[in-house]
């Protein structure tokens, strides 16, 4: 295993951790906002709808970005190890 392939794998792993951390942070922020508005009836309903939409958007972005990183890593692996 060459050092450049190891470097690519480390970079991909780091980016995936950043993406997962951003997703978790965004979800926690959405939950804090929803909890803060739970006593105001109409605002609570609007916030809950936005929470669901925001959570779905964050989750879709998470999996799209992770998939893109996996494709880049696979391409780099093929180039470096000569599996083309």
Coordinates of N, CA, C and O in Angstrom, one line a residue:
X1 N 0.9 -1.2 0.0 CA 0.0 0.0 0.0 C 0.9 1.2 0.0 O 1.7 1.4 0.9
X2 N 0.7 2.1 -1.0 CA 1.6 3.2 -1.1 C 1.2 4.3 -0.1 O 0.0 4.4 0.3
X3 N 2.1 5.2 0.2 CA 1.8 6.3 1.1 C 0.8 7.3 0.6 O 0.0 7.8 1.3
X4 N 0.8 7.5 -0.8 CA -0.2 8.4 -1.3 C -1.6 7.8 -1.2 O -2.6 8.6 -1.0
X5 N -1.8 6.5 -1.3 CA -3.1 5.9 -1.1 C -3.5 6.0 0.3 O -4.7 6.4 0.6
X6 N -2.6 5.8 1.2 CA -2.9 6.0 2.6 C -3.3 7.4 3.0 O -4.2 7.7 3.7
X7 N -2.6 8.4 2.3 CA -2.9 9.8 2.5 C -4.4 10.1 2.0 O -5.1 10.9 2.7
X8 N -4.7 9.5 0.9 CA -6.1 9.7 0.4 C -7.1 9.1 1.3 O -8.1 9.8 1.6
X9 N -6.9 7.9 1.8 CA -7.8 7.3 2.7 C -7.9 8.1 4.0 O -9.0 8.3 4.5
X10 N -6.8 8.7 4.5 CA -6.9 9.5 5.7 C -7.7 10.8 5.4 O -8.5 11.2 6.3
X11 N -7.5 11.4 4.3 CA -8.2 12.6 3.9 C -9.7 12.3 3.8 O -10.6 13.1 4.3
X12 N -10.1 11.2 3.2 CA -11.5 10.8 3.0 C -12.1 10.5 4.4 O -13.2 11.0 4.7
X13 N -11.4 9.8 5.2 CA -11.9 9.5 6.6 C -12.2 10.8 7.3 O -13.2 11.0 8.0
X14 N -11.2 11.8 7.2 CA -11.3 13.0 7.9 C -12.5 13.8 7.4 O -13.3 14.4 8.2
X15 N -12.7 13.9 6.1 CA -13.9 14.6 5.5 C -15.2 13.9 5.9 O -16.2 14.6 6.2
X16 N -15.2 12.6 6.0 CA -16.4 11.9 6.4 C -16.8 12.3 7.9 O -17.9 12.5 8.2
X17 N -15.8 12.3 8.7 CA -16.0 12.7 10.1 C -16.5 14.2 10.2 O -17.4 14.5 11.0
X18 N -16.0 15.0 9.4 CA -16.5 16.4 9.4 C -17.9 16.5 8.9 O -18.7 17.3 9.5
X19 N -18.2 15.7 7.9 CA -19.6 15.7 7.4 C -20.6 15.2 8.5 O -21.6 15.8 8.7
X20 N -20.2 14.1 9.1 CA -21.1 13.5 10.2 C -21.2 14.5 11.4 O -22.3 14.6 11.9
X21 N -20.1 15.2 11.7 CA -20.2 16.2 12.8 C -21.1 17.3 12.4 O -21.9 17.8 13.3
X22 N -21.0 17.8 11.2 CA -21.9 18.9 10.7 C -23.3 18.5 10.8 O -24.2 19.2 11.2
X23 N -23.6 17.2 10.3 CA -25.0 16.7 10.4 C -25.5 16.6 11.8 O -26.6 17.1 12.1
X24 N -24.7 16.1 12.7 CA -25.1 16.0 14.1 C -25.3 17.4 14.7 O -26.3 17.6 15.4
X25 N -24.4 18.3 14.4 CA -24.6 19.7 15.0 C -25.8 20.3 14.4 O -26.6 21.0 15.2
X26 N -26.1 20.2 13.1 CA -27.3 20.8 12.6 C -28.5 20.2 13.1 O -29.5 20.9 13.4
X27 N -28.5 18.9 13.4 CA -29.7 18.2 13.9 C -29.9 18.7 15.4 O -31.1 19.0 15.8
X28 N -28.8 18.8 16.1 CA -29.0 19.3 17.5 C -29.5 20.7 17.6 O -30.3 21.1 18.4
X29 N -29.0 21.6 16.7 CA -29.5 23.0 16.6 C -31.0 23.0 16.3 O -31.7 23.8 16.9
X30 N -31.4 22.2 15.3 CA -32.8 22.1 15.0 C -33.6 21.7 16.2 O -34.7 22.2 16.4
X31 N -33.2 20.7 16.9 CA -33.9 20.2 18.1 C -33.9 21.3 19.2 O -35.0 21.5 19.9
X32 N -32.9 22.0 19.4 CA -32.9 23.1 20.4 C -33.9 24.2 20.0 O -34.6 24.7 20.8
X33 N -33.9 24.6 18.7 CA -34.9 25.6 18.3 C -36.3 25.1 18.5 O -37.2 25.8 18.9
X34 N -36.5 23.8 18.1 CA -37.9 23.3 18.3 C -38.3 23.2 19.7 O -39.4 23.5 20.1
X35 N -37.4 22.9 20.6 CA -37.7 22.8 22.0 C -37.9 24.2 22.6 O -38.8 24.4 23.5
X36 N -37.2 25.2 22.1 CA -37.4 26.6 22.5 C -38.7 27.2 22.1 O -39.2 28.1 22.8
X37 N -39.3 26.7 21.1 CA -40.6 27.2 20.6 C -41.8 26.4 20.9 O -42.9 26.6 20.4
X38 N -41.6 25.4 21.8 CA -42.7 24.4 22.0 C -43.9 25.0 22.7 O -45.0 24.4 22.6
X39 N -43.7 26.1 23.5 CA -44.8 26.6 24.2 C -45.7 27.6 23.4 O -46.8 27.9 23.9
X40 N -45.2 28.0 22.3 CA -46.0 28.9 21.4 C -46.7 28.1 20.3 O -46.0 27.5 19.5
X41 N -48.0 27.9 20.4 CA -48.7 26.9 19.6 C -48.4 26.9 18.1 O -47.9 26.0 17.5
X42 N -48.7 28.0 17.5 CA -48.6 28.1 16.0 C -47.1 28.1 15.6 O -46.7 27.5 14.6
X43 N -46.2 28.8 16.4 CA -44.8 28.8 16.1 C -44.2 27.4 16.3 O -43.4 27.0 15.5
X44 N -44.8 26.6 17.2 CA -44.3 25.3 17.5 C -44.6 24.4 16.3 O -43.8 23.6 15.8
X45 N -45.8 24.5 15.7 CA -46.2 23.7 14.5 C -45.3 24.1 13.3 O -44.7 23.2 12.7
X46 N -45.1 25.4 13.1 CA -44.2 25.8 12.0 C -42.8 25.3 12.2 O -42.1 24.8 11.3
X47 N -42.3 25.4 13.5 CA -40.9 24.9 13.8 C -40.8 23.4 13.6 O -39.8 22.9 13.1
X48 N -41.8 22.7 14.0 CA -41.7 21.2 13.8 C -41.7 20.8 12.3 O -41.0 19.9 11.9
X49 N -42.5 21.5 11.5 CA -42.5 21.3 10.1 C -41.1 21.6 9.5 O -40.5 20.8 8.7
X50 N -40.6 22.7 9.9 CA -39.2 23.1 9.4 C -38.2 22.1 10.0 O -37.2 21.9 9.3
X51 N -38.3 21.6 11.2 CA -37.4 20.6 11.7 C -37.4 19.4 10.9 O -36.3 18.9 10.5
X52 N -38.5 18.9 10.5 CA -38.6 17.7 9.7 C -38.0 17.9 8.3 O -37.2 17.2 7.8
X53 N -38.3 19.1 7.7 CA -37.7 19.4 6.4 C -36.2 19.6 6.5 O -35.5 19.1 5.6
X54 N -35.8 20.3 7.5 CA -34.3 20.5 7.7 C -33.6 19.2 8.0 O -32.5 19.0 7.4
X55 N -34.2 18.3 8.8 CA -33.6 17.0 9.1 C -33.4 16.2 7.8 O -32.4 15.6 7.5
X56 N -34.5 16.2 7.0 CA -34.4 15.4 5.7 C -33.4 16.0 4.8 O -32.6 15.3 4.2
X57 N -33.3 17.4 4.7 CA -32.3 18.0 3.8 C -30.9 17.7 4.3 O -30.0 17.4 3.5
X58 N -30.7 17.8 5.6 CA -29.4 17.5 6.1 C -29.0 16.0 5.9 O -27.8 15.7 5.5
X59 N -29.9 15.1 6.0 CA -29.7 13.7 5.8 C -29.4 13.4 4.4 O -28.4 12.6 4.1
X60 N -30.1 14.0 3.5 CA -29.9 13.8 2.0 C -28.5 14.3 1.7 O -27.7 13.6 1.0
X61 N -28.2 15.5 2.2 CA -26.8 16.1 1.9 C -25.7 15.2 2.4 O -24.7 15.0 1.8
X62 N -26.0 14.7 3.6 CA -25.0 13.8 4.3 C -24.7 12.6 3.4 O -23.5 12.3 3.1
X63 N -25.7 11.9 2.9 CA -25.5 10.7 2.1 C -25.0 11.0 0.7 O -24.1 10.2 0.2
X64 N -25.4 12.1 0.2 CA -24.8 12.5 -1.2 C -23.3 12.8 -1.1 O -22.5 12.4 -1.9
X65 N -23.0 13.6 0.0 CA -21.5 13.9 0.1 C -20.7 12.7 0.5 O -19.6 12.6 0.0
X66 N -21.2 11.8 1.3 CA -20.5 10.6 1.6 C -20.3 9.7 0.4 O -19.2 9.2 0.2
X67 N -21.3 9.6 -0.4 CA -21.3 8.9 -1.6 C -20.2 9.4 -2.6 O -19.5 8.7 -3.2
X68 N -20.2 10.8 -2.7 CA -19.2 11.4 -3.6 C -17.8 11.2 -3.1 O -16.9 10.9 -3.9
X69 N -17.6 11.2 -1.8 CA -16.3 10.9 -1.2 C -15.9 9.5 -1.5 O -14.7 9.2 -1.8
X70 N -16.8 8.6 -1.4 CA -16.5 7.2 -1.7 C -16.1 7.0 -3.1 O -15.2 6.2 -3.4
X71 N -16.8 7.6 -4.0 CA -16.5 7.5 -5.5 C -15.1 8.1 -5.7 O -14.3 7.5 -6.5
X72 N -14.8 9.2 -5.1 CA -13.5 9.8 -5.3 C -12.4 8.9 -4.8 O -11.3 8.7 -5.4
X73 N -12.6 8.3 -3.6 CA -11.6 7.4 -3.0 C -11.5 6.2 -3.9 O -10.3 5.7 -4.1
X74 N -12.5 5.7 -4.4 CA -12.4 4.5 -5.3 C -11.7 4.8 -6.6 O -10.8 4.0 -7.0
X75 N -11.9 6.0 -7.1 CA -11.2 6.4 -8.3 C -9.7 6.6 -8.0 O -8.9 6.1 -8.8
X76 N -9.4 7.2 -6.9 CA -8.0 7.4 -6.6 C -7.3 6.1 -6.3 O -6.2 5.9 -6.7
X77 N -8.0 5.2 -5.7 CA -7.5 3.8 -5.4 C -7.1 3.1 -6.7 O -6.1 2.5 -6.9
X78 N -8.1 3.2 -7.7 CA -7.8 2.5 -9.0 C -6.6 3.2 -9.7 O -5.8 2.5 -10.3
X79 N -6.5 4.5 -9.6 CA -5.4 5.2 -10.3 C -4.0 4.8 -9.6 O -3.1 4.6 -10.3
X80 N -4.0 4.8 -8.3 CA -2.8 4.6 -7.6 C -2.3 3.1 -7.6 O -1.2 2.8 -7.9
X81 N -3.3 2.3 -7.4 CA -2.9 0.8 -7.4 C -3.0 0.2 -8.8 O -2.6 -1.0 -8.9
X82 N -3.4 0.9 -9.8 CA -3.4 0.4 -11.2 C -4.4 -0.6 -11.5 O -4.2 -1.5 -12.2
X83 N -5.6 -0.4 -10.9 CA -6.7 -1.4 -11.1 C -7.6 -1.0 -12.3 O -8.7 -1.5 -12.4
X84 N -7.2 0.0 -13.1 CA -8.0 0.4 -14.2 C -8.3 -0.6 -15.2 O -7.5 -1.4 -15.6

